[in-house]
Coordinates of C-alpha atoms and ligand atoms in Angstrom, one line a residue:
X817 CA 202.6 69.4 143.8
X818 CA 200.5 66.4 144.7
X819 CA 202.5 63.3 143.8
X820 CA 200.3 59.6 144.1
X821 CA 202.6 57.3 145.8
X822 CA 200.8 54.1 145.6
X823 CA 197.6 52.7 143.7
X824 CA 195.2 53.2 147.2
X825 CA 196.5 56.6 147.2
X826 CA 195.4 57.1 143.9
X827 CA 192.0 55.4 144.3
X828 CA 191.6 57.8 147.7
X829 CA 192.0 61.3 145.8
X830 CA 189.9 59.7 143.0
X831 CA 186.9 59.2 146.0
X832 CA 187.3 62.5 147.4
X833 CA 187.8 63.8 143.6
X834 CA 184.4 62.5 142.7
X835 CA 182.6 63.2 146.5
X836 CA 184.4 67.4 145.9
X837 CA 183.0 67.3 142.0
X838 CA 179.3 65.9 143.4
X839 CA 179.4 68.5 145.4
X840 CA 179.9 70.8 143.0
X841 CA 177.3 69.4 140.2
X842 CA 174.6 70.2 143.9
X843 CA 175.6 73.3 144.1
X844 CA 175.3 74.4 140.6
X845 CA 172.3 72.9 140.2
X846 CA 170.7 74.4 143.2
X847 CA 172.3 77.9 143.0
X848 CA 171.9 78.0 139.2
X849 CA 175.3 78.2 137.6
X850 CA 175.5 80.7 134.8
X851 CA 173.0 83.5 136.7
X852 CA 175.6 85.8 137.1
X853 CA 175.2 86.5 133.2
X854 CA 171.7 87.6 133.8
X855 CA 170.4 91.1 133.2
X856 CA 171.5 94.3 131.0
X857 CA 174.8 94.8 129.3
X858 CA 176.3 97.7 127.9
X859 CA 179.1 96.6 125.4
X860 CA 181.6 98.8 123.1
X861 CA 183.3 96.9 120.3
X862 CA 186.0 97.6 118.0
X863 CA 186.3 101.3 116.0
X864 CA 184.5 101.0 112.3
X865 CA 185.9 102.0 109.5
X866 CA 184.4 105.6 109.3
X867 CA 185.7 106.1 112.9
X868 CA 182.5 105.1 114.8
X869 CA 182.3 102.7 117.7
X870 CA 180.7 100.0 117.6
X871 CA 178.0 99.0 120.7
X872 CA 175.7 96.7 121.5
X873 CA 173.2 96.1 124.6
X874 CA 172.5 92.3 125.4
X875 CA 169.8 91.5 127.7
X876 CA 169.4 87.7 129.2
X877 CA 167.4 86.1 131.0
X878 CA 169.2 82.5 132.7
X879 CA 167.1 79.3 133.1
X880 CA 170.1 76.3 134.0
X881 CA 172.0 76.4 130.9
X882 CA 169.6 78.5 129.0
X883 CA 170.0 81.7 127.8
X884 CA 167.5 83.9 125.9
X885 CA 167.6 87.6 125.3
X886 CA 168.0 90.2 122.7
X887 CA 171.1 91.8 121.2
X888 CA 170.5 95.4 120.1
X889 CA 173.2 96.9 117.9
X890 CA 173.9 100.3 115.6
X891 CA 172.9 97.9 112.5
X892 CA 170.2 95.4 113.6
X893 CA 168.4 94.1 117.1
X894 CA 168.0 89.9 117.1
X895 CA 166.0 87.6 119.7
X896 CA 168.7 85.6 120.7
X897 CA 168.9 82.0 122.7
X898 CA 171.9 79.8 123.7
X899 CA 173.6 78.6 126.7
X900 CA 176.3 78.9 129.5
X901 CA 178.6 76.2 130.6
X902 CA 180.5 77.5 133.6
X903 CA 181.9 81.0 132.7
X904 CA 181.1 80.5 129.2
X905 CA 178.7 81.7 127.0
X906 CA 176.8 81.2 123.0
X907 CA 174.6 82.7 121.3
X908 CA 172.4 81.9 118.0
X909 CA 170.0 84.1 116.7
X910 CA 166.6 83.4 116.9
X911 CA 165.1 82.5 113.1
X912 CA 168.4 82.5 111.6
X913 CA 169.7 79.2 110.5
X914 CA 173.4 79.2 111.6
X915 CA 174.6 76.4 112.8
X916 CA 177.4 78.0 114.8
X917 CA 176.8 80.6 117.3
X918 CA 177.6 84.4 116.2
X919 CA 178.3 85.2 119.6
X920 CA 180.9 83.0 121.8
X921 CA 182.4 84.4 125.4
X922 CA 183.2 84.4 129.1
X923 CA 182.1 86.2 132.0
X924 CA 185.0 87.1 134.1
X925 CA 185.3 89.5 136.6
X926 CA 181.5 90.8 136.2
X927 CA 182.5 91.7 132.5
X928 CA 180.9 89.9 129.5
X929 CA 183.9 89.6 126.4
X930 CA 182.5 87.6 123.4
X931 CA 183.3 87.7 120.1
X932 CA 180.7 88.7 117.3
X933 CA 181.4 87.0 113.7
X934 CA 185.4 87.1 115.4
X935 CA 185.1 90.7 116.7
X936 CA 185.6 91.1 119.9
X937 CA 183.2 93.4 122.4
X938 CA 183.4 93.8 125.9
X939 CA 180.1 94.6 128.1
X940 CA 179.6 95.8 131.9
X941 CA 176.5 95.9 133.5
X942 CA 174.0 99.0 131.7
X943 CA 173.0 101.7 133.4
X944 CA 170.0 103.4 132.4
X945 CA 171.9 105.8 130.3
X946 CA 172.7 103.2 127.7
X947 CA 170.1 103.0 125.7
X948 CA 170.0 102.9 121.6
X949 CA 168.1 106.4 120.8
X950 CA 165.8 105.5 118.3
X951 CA 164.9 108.3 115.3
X952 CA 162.1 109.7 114.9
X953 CA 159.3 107.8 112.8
X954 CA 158.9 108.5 109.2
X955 CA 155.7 107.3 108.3
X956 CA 156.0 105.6 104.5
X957 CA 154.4 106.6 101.3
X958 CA 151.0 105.1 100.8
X959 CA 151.4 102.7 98.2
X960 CA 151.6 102.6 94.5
X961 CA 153.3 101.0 91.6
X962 CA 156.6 102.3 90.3
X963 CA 157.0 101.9 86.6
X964 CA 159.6 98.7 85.7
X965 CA 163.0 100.7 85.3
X966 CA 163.6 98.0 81.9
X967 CA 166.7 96.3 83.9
X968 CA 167.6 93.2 84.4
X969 CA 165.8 91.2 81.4
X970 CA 168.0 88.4 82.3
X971 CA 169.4 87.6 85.9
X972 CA 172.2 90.1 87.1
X973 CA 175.5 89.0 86.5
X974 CA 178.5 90.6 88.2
X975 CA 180.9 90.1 91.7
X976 CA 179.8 91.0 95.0
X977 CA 182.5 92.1 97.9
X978 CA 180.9 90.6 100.8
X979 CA 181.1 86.6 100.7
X980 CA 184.7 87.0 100.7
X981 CA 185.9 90.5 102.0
X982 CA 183.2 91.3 104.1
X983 CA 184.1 94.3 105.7
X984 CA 187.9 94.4 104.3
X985 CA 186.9 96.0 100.8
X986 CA 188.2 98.7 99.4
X987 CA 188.9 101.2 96.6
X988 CA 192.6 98.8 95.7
X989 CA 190.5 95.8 95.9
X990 CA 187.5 96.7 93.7
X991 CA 190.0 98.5 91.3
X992 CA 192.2 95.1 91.0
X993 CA 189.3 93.2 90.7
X994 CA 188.0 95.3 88.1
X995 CA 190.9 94.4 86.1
X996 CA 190.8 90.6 86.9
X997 CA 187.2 90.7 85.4
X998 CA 188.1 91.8 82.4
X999 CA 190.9 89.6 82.4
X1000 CA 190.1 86.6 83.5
X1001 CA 187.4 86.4 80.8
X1002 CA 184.6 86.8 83.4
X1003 CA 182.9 90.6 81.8
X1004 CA 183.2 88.9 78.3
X1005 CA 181.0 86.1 79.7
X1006 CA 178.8 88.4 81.3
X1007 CA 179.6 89.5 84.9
X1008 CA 179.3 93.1 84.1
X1009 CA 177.8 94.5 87.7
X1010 CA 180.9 95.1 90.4
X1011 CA 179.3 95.4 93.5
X1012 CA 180.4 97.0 96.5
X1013 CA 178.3 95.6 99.7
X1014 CA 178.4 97.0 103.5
X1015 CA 181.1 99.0 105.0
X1016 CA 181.8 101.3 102.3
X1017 CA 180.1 104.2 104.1
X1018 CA 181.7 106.9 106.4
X1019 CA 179.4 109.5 107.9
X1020 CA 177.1 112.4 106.7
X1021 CA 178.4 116.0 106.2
X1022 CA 176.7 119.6 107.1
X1023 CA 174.4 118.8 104.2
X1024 CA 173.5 115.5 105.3
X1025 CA 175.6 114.1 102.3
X1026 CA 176.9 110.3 103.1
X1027 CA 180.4 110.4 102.0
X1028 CA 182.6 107.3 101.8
X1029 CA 185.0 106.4 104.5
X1030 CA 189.0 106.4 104.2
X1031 CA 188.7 102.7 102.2
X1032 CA 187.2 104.3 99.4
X1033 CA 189.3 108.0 99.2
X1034 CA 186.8 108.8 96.0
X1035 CA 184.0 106.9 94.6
X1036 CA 183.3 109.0 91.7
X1037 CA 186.7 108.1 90.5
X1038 CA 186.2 104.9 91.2
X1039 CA 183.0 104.1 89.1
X1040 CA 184.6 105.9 85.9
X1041 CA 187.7 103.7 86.6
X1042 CA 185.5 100.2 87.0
X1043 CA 183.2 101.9 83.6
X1044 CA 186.4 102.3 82.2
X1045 CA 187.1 98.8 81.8
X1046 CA 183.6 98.1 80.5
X1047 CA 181.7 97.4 84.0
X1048 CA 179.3 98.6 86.2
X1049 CA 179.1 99.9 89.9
X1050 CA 177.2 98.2 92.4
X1051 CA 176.7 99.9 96.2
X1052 CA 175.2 99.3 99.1
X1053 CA 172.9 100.6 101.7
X1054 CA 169.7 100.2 104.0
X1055 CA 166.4 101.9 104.3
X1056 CA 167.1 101.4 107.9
X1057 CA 169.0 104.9 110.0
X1058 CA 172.1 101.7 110.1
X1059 CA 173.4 99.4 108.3
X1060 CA 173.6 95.7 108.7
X1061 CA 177.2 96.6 110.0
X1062 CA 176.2 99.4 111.8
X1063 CA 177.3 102.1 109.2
X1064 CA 175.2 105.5 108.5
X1065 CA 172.1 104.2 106.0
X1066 CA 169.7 105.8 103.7
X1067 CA 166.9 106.5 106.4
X1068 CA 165.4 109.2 105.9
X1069 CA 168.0 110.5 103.1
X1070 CA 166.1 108.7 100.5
X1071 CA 165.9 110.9 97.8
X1072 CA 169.1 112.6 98.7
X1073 CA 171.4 109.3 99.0
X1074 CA 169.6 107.9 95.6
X1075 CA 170.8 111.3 93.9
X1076 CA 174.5 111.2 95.3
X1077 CA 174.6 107.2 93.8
X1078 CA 173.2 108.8 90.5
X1079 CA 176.0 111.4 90.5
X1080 CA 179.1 109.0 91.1
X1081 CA 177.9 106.8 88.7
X1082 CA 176.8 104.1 90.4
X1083 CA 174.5 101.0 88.5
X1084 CA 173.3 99.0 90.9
X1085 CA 172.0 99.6 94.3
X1086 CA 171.3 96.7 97.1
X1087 CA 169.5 97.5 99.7
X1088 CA 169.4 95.6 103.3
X1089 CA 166.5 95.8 105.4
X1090 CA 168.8 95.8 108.7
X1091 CA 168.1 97.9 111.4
X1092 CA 164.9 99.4 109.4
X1093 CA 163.8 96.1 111.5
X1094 CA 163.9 98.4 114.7
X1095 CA 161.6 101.4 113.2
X1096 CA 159.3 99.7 110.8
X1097 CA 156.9 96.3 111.5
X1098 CA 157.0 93.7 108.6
X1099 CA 153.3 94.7 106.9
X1100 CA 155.9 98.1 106.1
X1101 CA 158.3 96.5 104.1
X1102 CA 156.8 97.2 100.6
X1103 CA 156.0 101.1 101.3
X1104 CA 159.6 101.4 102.6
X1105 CA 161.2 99.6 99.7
X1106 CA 158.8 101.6 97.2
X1107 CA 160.9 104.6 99.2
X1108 CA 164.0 104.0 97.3
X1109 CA 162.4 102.5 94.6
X1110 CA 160.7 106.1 93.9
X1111 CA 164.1 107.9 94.7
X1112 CA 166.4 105.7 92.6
X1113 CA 163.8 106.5 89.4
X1114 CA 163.7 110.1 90.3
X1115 CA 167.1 110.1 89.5
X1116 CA 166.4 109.3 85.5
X1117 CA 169.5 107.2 85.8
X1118 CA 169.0 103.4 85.2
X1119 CA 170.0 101.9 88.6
X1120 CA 169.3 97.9 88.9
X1121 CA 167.2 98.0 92.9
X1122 CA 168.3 94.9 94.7
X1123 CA 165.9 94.2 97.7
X1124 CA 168.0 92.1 100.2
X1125 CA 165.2 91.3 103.1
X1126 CA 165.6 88.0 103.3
X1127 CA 162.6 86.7 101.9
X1128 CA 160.0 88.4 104.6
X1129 CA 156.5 89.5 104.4
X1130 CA 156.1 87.8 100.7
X1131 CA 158.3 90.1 98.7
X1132 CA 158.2 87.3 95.6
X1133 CA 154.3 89.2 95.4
X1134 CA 155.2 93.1 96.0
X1135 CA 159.0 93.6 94.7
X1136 CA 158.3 94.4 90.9
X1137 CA 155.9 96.7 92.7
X1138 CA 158.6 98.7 94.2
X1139 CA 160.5 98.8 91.4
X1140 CA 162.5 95.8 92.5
X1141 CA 164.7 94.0 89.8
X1142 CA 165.8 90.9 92.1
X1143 CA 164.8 90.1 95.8
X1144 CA 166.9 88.0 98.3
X1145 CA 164.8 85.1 99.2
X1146 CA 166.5 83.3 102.1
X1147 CA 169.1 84.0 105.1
X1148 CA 172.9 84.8 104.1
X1149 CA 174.5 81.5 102.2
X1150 CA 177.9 79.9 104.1
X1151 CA 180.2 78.5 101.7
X1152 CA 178.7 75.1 102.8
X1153 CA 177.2 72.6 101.4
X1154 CA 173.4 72.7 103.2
X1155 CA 173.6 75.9 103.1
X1156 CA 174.0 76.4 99.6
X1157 CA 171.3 73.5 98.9
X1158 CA 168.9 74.7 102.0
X1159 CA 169.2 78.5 100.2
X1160 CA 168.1 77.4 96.8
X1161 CA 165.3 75.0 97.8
X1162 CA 163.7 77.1 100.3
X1163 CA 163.1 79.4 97.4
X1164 CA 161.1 76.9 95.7
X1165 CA 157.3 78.6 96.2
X1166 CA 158.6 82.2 94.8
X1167 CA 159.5 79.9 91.8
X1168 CA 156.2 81.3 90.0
X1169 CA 156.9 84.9 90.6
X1170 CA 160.1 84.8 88.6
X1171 CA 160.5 86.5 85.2
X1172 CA 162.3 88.9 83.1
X1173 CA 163.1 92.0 85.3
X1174 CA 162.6 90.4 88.7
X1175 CA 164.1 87.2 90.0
X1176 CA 164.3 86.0 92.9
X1177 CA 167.8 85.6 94.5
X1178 CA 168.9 82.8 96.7
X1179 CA 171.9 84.9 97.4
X1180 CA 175.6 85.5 95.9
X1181 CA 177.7 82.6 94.6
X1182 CA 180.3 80.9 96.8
X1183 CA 181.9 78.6 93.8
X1184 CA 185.8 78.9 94.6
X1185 CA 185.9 80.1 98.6
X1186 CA 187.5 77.1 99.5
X1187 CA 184.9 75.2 101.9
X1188 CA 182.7 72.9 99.4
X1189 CA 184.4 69.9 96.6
X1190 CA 184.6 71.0 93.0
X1191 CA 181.5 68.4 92.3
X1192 CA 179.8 70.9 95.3
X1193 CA 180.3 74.0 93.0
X1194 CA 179.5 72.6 90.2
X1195 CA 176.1 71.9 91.7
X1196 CA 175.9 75.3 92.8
X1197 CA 176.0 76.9 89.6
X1198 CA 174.1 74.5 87.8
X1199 CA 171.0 75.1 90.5
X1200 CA 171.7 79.0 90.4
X1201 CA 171.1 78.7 86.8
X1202 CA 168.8 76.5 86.8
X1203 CA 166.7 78.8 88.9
X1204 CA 167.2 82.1 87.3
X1205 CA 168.9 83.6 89.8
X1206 CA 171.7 86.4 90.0
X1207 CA 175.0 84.7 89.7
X1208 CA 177.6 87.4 92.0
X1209 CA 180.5 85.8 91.8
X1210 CA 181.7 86.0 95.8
X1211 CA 185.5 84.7 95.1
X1212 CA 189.1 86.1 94.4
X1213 CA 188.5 87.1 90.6
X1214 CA 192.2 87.5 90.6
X1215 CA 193.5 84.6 92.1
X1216 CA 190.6 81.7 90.8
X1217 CA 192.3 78.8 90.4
X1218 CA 191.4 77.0 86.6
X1219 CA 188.7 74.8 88.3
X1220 CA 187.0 77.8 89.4
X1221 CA 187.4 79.2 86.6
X1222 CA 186.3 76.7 84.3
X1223 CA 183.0 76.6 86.8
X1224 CA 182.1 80.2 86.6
X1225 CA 183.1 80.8 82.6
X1226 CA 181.0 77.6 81.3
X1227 CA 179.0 79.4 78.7
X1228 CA 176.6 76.6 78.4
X1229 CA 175.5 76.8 82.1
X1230 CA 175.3 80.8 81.9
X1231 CA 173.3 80.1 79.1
X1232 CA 170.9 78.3 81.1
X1233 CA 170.6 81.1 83.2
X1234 CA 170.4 84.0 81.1
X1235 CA 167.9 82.2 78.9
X1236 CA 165.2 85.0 77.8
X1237 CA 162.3 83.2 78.9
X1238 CA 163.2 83.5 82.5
X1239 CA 161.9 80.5 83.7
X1240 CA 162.8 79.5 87.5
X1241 CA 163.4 75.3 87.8
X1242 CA 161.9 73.9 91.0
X1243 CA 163.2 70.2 92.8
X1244 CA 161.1 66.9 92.5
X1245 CA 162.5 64.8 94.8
X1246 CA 163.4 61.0 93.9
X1247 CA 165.2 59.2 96.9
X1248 CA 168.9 60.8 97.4
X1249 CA 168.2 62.4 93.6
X1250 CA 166.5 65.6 93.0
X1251 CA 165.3 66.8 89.3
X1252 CA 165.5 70.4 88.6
X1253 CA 164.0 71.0 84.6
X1254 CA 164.3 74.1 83.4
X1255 CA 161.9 75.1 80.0
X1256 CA 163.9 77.4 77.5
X1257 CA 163.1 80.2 75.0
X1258 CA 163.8 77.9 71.6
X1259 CA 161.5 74.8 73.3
X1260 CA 164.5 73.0 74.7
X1261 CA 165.0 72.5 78.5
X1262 CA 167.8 72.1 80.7
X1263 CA 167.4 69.5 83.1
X1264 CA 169.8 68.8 86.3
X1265 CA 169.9 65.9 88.5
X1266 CA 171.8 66.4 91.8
X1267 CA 172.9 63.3 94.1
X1268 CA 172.1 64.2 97.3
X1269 CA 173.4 60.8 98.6
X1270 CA 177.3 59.8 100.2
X1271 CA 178.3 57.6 97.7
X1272 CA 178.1 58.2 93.9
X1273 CA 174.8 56.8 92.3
X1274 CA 173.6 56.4 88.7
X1275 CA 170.8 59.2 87.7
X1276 CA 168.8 59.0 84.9
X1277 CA 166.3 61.3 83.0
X1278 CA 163.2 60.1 81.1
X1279 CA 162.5 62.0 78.1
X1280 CA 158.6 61.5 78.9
X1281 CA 159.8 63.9 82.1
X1282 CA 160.7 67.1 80.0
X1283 CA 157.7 68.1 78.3
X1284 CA 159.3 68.2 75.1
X1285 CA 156.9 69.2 72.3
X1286 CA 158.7 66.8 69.5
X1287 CA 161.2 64.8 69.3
X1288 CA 164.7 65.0 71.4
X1289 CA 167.5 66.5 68.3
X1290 CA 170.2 67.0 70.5
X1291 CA 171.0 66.1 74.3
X1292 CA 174.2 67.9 75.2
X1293 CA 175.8 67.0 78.9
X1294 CA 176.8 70.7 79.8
X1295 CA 180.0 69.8 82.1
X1296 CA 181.9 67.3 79.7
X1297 CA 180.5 69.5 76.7
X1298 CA 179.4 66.3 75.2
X1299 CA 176.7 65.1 72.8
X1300 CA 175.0 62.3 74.7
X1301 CA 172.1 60.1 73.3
X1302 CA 168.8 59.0 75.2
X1303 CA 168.1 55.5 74.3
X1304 CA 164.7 54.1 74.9
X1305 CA 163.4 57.0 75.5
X1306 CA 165.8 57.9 78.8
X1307 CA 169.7 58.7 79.8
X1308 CA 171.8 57.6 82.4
X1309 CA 174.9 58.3 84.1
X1310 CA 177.1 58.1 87.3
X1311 CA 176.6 61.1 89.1
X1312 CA 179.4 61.7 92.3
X1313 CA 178.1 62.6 95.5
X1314 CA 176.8 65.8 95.9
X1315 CA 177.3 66.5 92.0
X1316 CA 175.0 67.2 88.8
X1317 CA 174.0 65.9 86.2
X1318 CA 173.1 69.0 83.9
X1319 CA 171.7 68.2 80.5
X1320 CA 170.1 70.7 77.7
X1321 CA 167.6 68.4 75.5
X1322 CA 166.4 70.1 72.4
X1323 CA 163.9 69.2 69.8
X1324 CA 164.8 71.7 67.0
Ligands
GLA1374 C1 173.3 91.1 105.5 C2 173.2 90.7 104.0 C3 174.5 90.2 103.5 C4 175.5 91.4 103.6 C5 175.6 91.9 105.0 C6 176.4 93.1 105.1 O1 173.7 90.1 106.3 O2 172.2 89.6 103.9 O3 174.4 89.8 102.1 O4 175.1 92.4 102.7 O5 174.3 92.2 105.5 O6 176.4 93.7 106.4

C-alpha cells in the first residue's frame, strides 16, 4: 500500500500523478482510444418467450469518442450514433428522440456486453456467417381504397399492455385486468378495447398457423373470457417477417393471420411497422398497410386496424385509405413530462385529417405510471382529449390509486374526447401558456390552457377566443366540476405548473 508520509511526499506523487495521467490523455488521443470497438459484432441475447434467441449484429465505425453504426436485430435494424469513454460504450438511435441511450456497455476482453432497454447481449467479432437472412420480397398490392369498416366513430377507448408490462404480459394479467376494468368503473366509462401488444406470439406450426407462446396457454379462451365481462380483445402484430421484439409477424401470412384473429375473437388489431423497415422503403408503407387492411375485412368480422408507424411517410393522408381507424403519429411516449407534451404537439399538422373513424394517435396514456405529478396527468388527459385521440389506459387497472382513478373516470373530460364531431384541438402559444380549443357537436367548446412555466401562473380565456356563435350559458371548470362565470367577457385562474386549465363554454 502506498502510505504519504509528509505533505512534499504528497505533492511529489501528485506531480508524477498528473505527468503518468498526461501521458496517458497523449496517448489516447494519438492512438485513438475506444478503436478497439470498431468493426462487426455478432451478439446473442437472452431466450424470448416463444423459445427463440434473441441476436443482434452491430457495426461501428470509431472517430475519438464517436461512434456511429447500425444495429440489426430479429425485430428492427436502426442507424445508431453515440460514444466511448475508456471501455465504455452508448448508443441512441438515430431519429428517435430518447434522451437516454437504449444501448449502454463495455468492451472487455475483445467482447462487447451492453444492455438493450436492460437486457443484456453479449457480442464477439462476426464472421461472415452471421448475417440476418432476409425473406424473400413480396411485392404489395397496387393500391386501392378499402371500404371504412364503420369502427371507431369516436376515439378507441380501452388499456394497452405495453407502457407498463412490456414484454411481461400474460393470459393471468389480461384476465385480472379484465376484471379490474369492469370493476374499477373504467368499461362503464368507456374503455371497452383490452389490448394485448408485442410478445404475445410464439412460433408458426406445419400450416404456418402463428400460435401463442406459453404466456398465453389459449387465446380463444381468453377473448370469450375478457367478452365475457363485457370487453373487447385487442392483439398485436407487424407487417414486417418480425416483430418490434423480434417475435414471428404477419409477413407474408396476411390473410392467414387476419383469419386466425377473426376466429379467436379478437376486436382490435395493432399493427407495428418494425422490421417491415428492413424489406419495404417508406413510399410502401400505404400498399403494405392496405395488406392487412384487405385481410382483416376479408374476414367479415369488425376488427378496429390500428396503424402504429410512427407518423412516417404522411399516413394522417393515406390511413382511412387502408382501412385504418387510428394511426400512431409520433415515436413511443415515456411516462415523462416532454415526452408526453413533445408527443401531442408534434401531432399538430395531422390535426385536419382527424374525424370520425380515423384519429390520429399520439400514443397510449401514461396517467398513473408513477414518473410525472398528478397536475402532469391531469394535463395529459385533458390534451388527449382535447385532441381526439385514443385514450389506452397504460397503468395497473387493478392497483390505481383514487388520484388516478379520479383522472381516468372524469366523465366530463371523456366527454370531450368522445364528442361526435371529432374535432382535433391544436396549441396557440402565449408565453409559458398554451391554448388548446376544442369545437363540440351541440356548439359548445372545450377549451384548455396548460402552464408550461416553473412556477404556477394565472391563465385566462377570452370569450372573443372561442368562436362561440351566441352567448356563453354555462362555463363549467371540468377538474373542480364547477360552474364558473366569465366576467367582462373573459375567466381567469391560477393554474400550477405544468397543469390545466380545462373549461367547457356553452351557449345553449
Ligand atoms: C413499438 C411500438 C410500441 C410497442 C412496441 C412493442 O416500439 O411503438 O408501442 O408496441 O413496439 O415491441
Amino acid at each position: 500500500m502506498l502510505i504519504i508520509r509528509s505533505w512534499k511526499n504528497m505533492l511529489r506523487h501528485a506531480a508524477s500523478f498528473a505527468a503518468t495521467s498526461f501521458a496517458c490523455l497523449m496517448m489516447l488521443a494519438t492512438c485513438g482510444y475506444g478503436q478497439g470497438l470498431a468493426g462487426r459484432w455478432a451478439a446473442i441475447g437472452k431466450t424470448m418467450d416463444n423459445g427463440e434467441i434473441q441476436k443482434a449484429i452491430l457495426e461501428l465505425t470509431v472517430s475519438g469518442n464517436d461512434l456511429k453504426g447500425k444495429l440489426t436485430e430479429l425485430g428492427f435494424e436502426v442507424e445508431v450514433k453515440g460514444n466511448v469513454t475508456g471501455n465504455h460504450f452508448e448508443l441512441f438511435g438515430v431519429g428517435w428522440d430518447d434522451k437516454k441511450p437504449f444501448v449502454v456497455g463495455d468492451l472487455a476482453d475483445g467482447e462487447l456486453h451492453w444492455r438493450q432497454w436492460g437486457d443484456p447481449m453479449a457480442a464477439k467479432p462476426a464472421t461472415s456467417a452471421d448475417e440476418f437472412v432476409k425473406p424473400p420480397y413480396l411485392e404489395p398490392p397496387p393500391v386501392h381504397k378499402v371500404p371504412y369498416n364503420g369502427l371507431a366513430k369516436t376515439p378507441p377507448m380501452g388499456w394497452n399492455s405495453w407502457n407498463l408490462f412490456a414484454e411481461k404480459v400474460d393470459d393471468q394479467t389480461v384476465r385480472t385486468m379484465a376484471d379490474a376494468m369492469a370493476s374499477s368503473g373504467m368499461r362503464d366509462a368507456g374503455y371497452v378495447y383490452l389490448n394485448i401488444d408485442d410478445t404475445w406470439e410464439g412460433v408458426r406450426d406445419a400450416q404456418g398457423n402463428l400460435r401463442p407462446n406459453r404466456k398465453f396457454p389459449d387465446m380463444k379462451a381468453l377473448a370469450d373470457y375478457v367478452h365475457s365481462k363485457g370487453l373487447k380483445l385487442g392483439i398485436y402484430s407487424s407487417p414486417g417477417p418480425r416483430t418490434c421484439g423480434g417475435y414471428p409477424a404477419s409477413y407474408g401470412h396476411e390473410e392467414q393471420d387476419a383469419k386466425t384473429f377473426a376466429a379467436w375473437g379478437i376486436d382490435y388489431l395493432k399493427y407495428d411497422w418494425c422490421s417491415a423497415g428492413i424489406i419495404y422503403k417508406d413510399e410502401k408503407l400505404q400498399p403494405v398497410y392496405q395488406k392487412m387492411g384487405d385481410a382483416l375485412q376479408a374476414t367479415g368480422k369488425p376488427i378496429i386496424y390500428s396503424l402504429c408507424e410512427y407518423g412516417m411517410g404522411g399516413v394522417e393522408k393515406w390511413g382511412p385509405e387502408v382501412g385504418g381507424n387510428l394511426w400512431r403519429t409520433t415515436g413511443d411516449i415515456r411516462d415523462e413530462w416532454s415526452s408526453m407534451m413533445g408527443n401531442v404537439e408534434k401531432q399538430t399538422p395531422t390535426a385536419p385529417y382527424a374525424g370520425p373513424g380515423h384519429w390520429n394517435d399520439p400514443d397510449m396514456l401514461e396517467i398513473g405510471n408513477g414518473h410525472m405529478t398528478d397536475d402532469e396527468y391531469r394535463t395529459h388527459m385533458s390534451l388527449w382529449a382535447l385532441a381526439a385521440s385514443p385514450l389506452l389506459a397504460g397503468n395497473d387497472i387493478r392497483t390505481m390509486s383514487a388520484a388516478t382513478k379520479a383522472i381516468l373516470l372524469n366523465k366530463e373530460v371523456i366527454a370531450i374526447d368522445q364528442d361526435s364531431l371529432g374535432k382535433q384541438a391544436a396549441p396557440l402559444k402565449n408565453g409559458d401558456m398554451e391554448t388548446w380549443i376544442k369545437p363540440l357537436a351541440d356548439g359548445s367548446v372545450a377549451v384548455g390552457v396548460v402552464n408550461l412555466g416553473a412556477a404556477a401562473a394565472r391563465a385566462t380565456v377570452n370569450a372573443r377566443d372561442l368562436q362561440l356563435v351566441g352567448a356563453i350559458k354555462k362555463a363549467r371548470d371540468l377538474w373542480t366540476h364547477k360552474d364558473v362565470e366569465f366576467k367582462g367577457g373573459a375567466f381567469s385562474a391560477m393554474v400550477p405548473s405544468h397543469g390545466v386549465l380545462l373549461l367547457r363554454v356553452s351557449v345553449n
